[in-house]
PDB file of C-alpha atoms in Angstrom:
ATOM      1  CA  UNK A  25      36.963 -71.469  50.381  1.00  0.00           C
ATOM      2  CA  UNK A  26      40.662 -70.584  50.169  1.00  0.00           C
ATOM      3  CA  UNK A  27      39.871 -66.855  49.931  1.00  0.00           C
ATOM      4  CA  UNK A  28      37.665 -67.074  53.035  1.00  0.00           C
ATOM      5  CA  UNK A  29      40.436 -68.943  54.849  1.00  0.00           C
ATOM      6  CA  UNK A  30      42.977 -66.247  53.924  1.00  0.00           C
ATOM      7  CA  UNK A  31      40.695 -63.480  55.207  1.00  0.00           C
ATOM      8  CA  UNK A  32      39.824 -65.226  58.475  1.00  0.00           C
ATOM      9  CA  UNK A  33      43.257 -66.696  59.227  1.00  0.00           C
ATOM     10  CA  UNK A  34      44.638 -63.327  60.307  1.00  0.00           C
ATOM     11  CA  UNK A  35      41.416 -62.192  62.001  1.00  0.00           C
ATOM     12  CA  UNK A  36      40.617 -62.395  65.696  1.00  0.00           C
ATOM     13  CA  UNK A  37      36.934 -62.673  66.556  1.00  0.00           C
ATOM     14  CA  UNK A  38      36.157 -60.829  69.792  1.00  0.00           C
ATOM     15  CA  UNK A  39      33.286 -61.668  72.156  1.00  0.00           C
ATOM     16  CA  UNK A  40      32.389 -59.189  74.876  1.00  0.00           C
ATOM     17  CA  UNK A  41      30.472 -61.250  77.456  1.00  0.00           C
ATOM     18  CA  UNK A  42      29.260 -60.975  81.028  1.00  0.00           C
ATOM     19  CA  UNK A  43      31.667 -62.751  83.332  1.00  0.00           C
ATOM     20  CA  UNK A  44      31.675 -63.406  87.027  1.00  0.00           C
ATOM     21  CA  UNK A  45      34.315 -64.069  89.632  1.00  0.00           C
ATOM     22  CA  UNK A  46      37.482 -65.620  88.227  1.00  0.00           C
ATOM     23  CA  UNK A  47      36.548 -64.993  84.581  1.00  0.00           C
ATOM     24  CA  UNK A  48      33.756 -67.587  84.453  1.00  0.00           C
ATOM     25  CA  UNK A  49      31.011 -66.699  81.958  1.00  0.00           C
ATOM     26  CA  UNK A  50      27.320 -66.366  82.683  1.00  0.00           C
ATOM     27  CA  UNK A  51      26.399 -68.879  79.964  1.00  0.00           C
ATOM     28  CA  UNK A  52      28.815 -69.978  77.252  1.00  0.00           C
ATOM     29  CA  UNK A  53      30.083 -69.234  73.742  1.00  0.00           C
ATOM     30  CA  UNK A  54      29.063 -71.903  71.208  1.00  0.00           C
ATOM     31  CA  UNK A  55      29.965 -72.604  67.580  1.00  0.00           C
ATOM     32  CA  UNK A  56      26.718 -70.855  66.551  1.00  0.00           C
ATOM     33  CA  UNK A  57      27.825 -67.748  68.492  1.00  0.00           C
ATOM     34  CA  UNK A  58      31.209 -67.821  66.749  1.00  0.00           C
ATOM     35  CA  UNK A  59      29.554 -68.166  63.320  1.00  0.00           C
ATOM     36  CA  UNK A  60      27.297 -65.183  64.066  1.00  0.00           C
ATOM     37  CA  UNK A  61      30.277 -63.105  65.238  1.00  0.00           C
ATOM     38  CA  UNK A  62      32.273 -63.963  62.098  1.00  0.00           C
ATOM     39  CA  UNK A  63      29.306 -62.755  60.025  1.00  0.00           C
ATOM     40  CA  UNK A  64      29.063 -59.535  62.056  1.00  0.00           C
ATOM     41  CA  UNK A  65      32.771 -58.700  62.430  1.00  0.00           C
ATOM     42  CA  UNK A  66      34.281 -60.023  59.188  1.00  0.00           C
ATOM     43  CA  UNK A  67      31.250 -59.948  56.889  1.00  0.00           C
ATOM     44  CA  UNK A  68      31.731 -63.621  56.018  1.00  0.00           C
ATOM     45  CA  UNK A  69      28.933 -66.138  56.385  1.00  0.00           C
ATOM     46  CA  UNK A  70      30.165 -69.457  57.737  1.00  0.00           C
ATOM     47  CA  UNK A  71      28.120 -72.484  58.748  1.00  0.00           C
ATOM     48  CA  UNK A  72      28.444 -73.290  62.466  1.00  0.00           C
ATOM     49  CA  UNK A  73      28.843 -76.987  61.583  1.00  0.00           C
ATOM     50  CA  UNK A  74      32.150 -76.153  59.874  1.00  0.00           C
ATOM     51  CA  UNK A  75      33.629 -74.863  63.140  1.00  0.00           C
ATOM     52  CA  UNK A  76      35.300 -77.472  65.320  1.00  0.00           C
ATOM     53  CA  UNK A  77      34.636 -76.587  68.968  1.00  0.00           C
ATOM     54  CA  UNK A  78      34.940 -79.575  71.284  1.00  0.00           C
ATOM     55  CA  UNK A  79      32.864 -77.953  74.017  1.00  0.00           C
ATOM     56  CA  UNK A  80      31.350 -74.504  74.572  1.00  0.00           C
ATOM     57  CA  UNK A  81      33.708 -71.809  75.890  1.00  0.00           C
ATOM     58  CA  UNK A  82      32.881 -71.001  79.513  1.00  0.00           C
ATOM     59  CA  UNK A  83      35.652 -68.623  80.573  1.00  0.00           C
ATOM     60  CA  UNK A  84      37.391 -65.434  79.522  1.00  0.00           C
ATOM     61  CA  UNK A  85      40.519 -65.878  77.402  1.00  0.00           C
ATOM     62  CA  UNK A  86      41.916 -66.553  73.947  1.00  0.00           C
ATOM     63  CA  UNK A  87      40.923 -69.777  72.182  1.00  0.00           C
ATOM     64  CA  UNK A  88      41.879 -71.494  68.926  1.00  0.00           C
ATOM     65  CA  UNK A  89      39.120 -73.172  66.935  1.00  0.00           C
ATOM     66  CA  UNK A  90      39.513 -75.118  63.749  1.00  0.00           C
ATOM     67  CA  UNK A  91      37.414 -74.143  60.743  1.00  0.00           C
ATOM     68  CA  UNK A  92      37.029 -76.790  58.053  1.00  0.00           C
ATOM     69  CA  UNK A  93      35.560 -75.061  54.995  1.00  0.00           C
ATOM     70  CA  UNK A  94      36.349 -77.821  52.504  1.00  0.00           C
ATOM     71  CA  UNK A  95      38.057 -81.210  52.497  1.00  0.00           C
ATOM     72  CA  UNK A  96      41.343 -79.470  51.587  1.00  0.00           C
ATOM     73  CA  UNK A  97      40.798 -76.139  53.378  1.00  0.00           C
ATOM     74  CA  UNK A  98      41.165 -76.153  57.160  1.00  0.00           C
ATOM     75  CA  UNK A  99      42.627 -73.323  59.242  1.00  0.00           C
ATOM     76  CA  UNK A 100      42.795 -72.073  62.843  1.00  0.00           C
ATOM     77  CA  UNK A 101      40.455 -69.304  63.963  1.00  0.00           C
ATOM     78  CA  UNK A 102      41.286 -67.202  67.011  1.00  0.00           C
ATOM     79  CA  UNK A 103      38.423 -66.284  69.349  1.00  0.00           C
ATOM     80  CA  UNK A 104      39.038 -63.735  72.101  1.00  0.00           C
ATOM     81  CA  UNK A 105      36.439 -63.821  74.911  1.00  0.00           C
ATOM     82  CA  UNK A 106      36.561 -60.652  77.011  1.00  0.00           C
ATOM     83  CA  UNK A 107      34.548 -59.455  79.997  1.00  0.00           C
ATOM     84  CA  UNK A 108      32.425 -56.517  79.076  1.00  0.00           C
TER      85      UNK A 108
END
């Protein structure tokens, strides 16, 4: 868990999404979407239930999530949502 945390701590997960006027998304980015993107971009499988996302992301921008891999291993994960 600590090795995964070290690899993901410095990483930024990028989501190209369709966005409308004012940067609002058509839909949203959920913890399951973030877990799938981590698998695709970093090659690390992470359970969506270990990602702390209070509510789905509904706008373009940079967001900090908390990933709790183990009782003693918790770290921030940066998610960049971009129009594209």
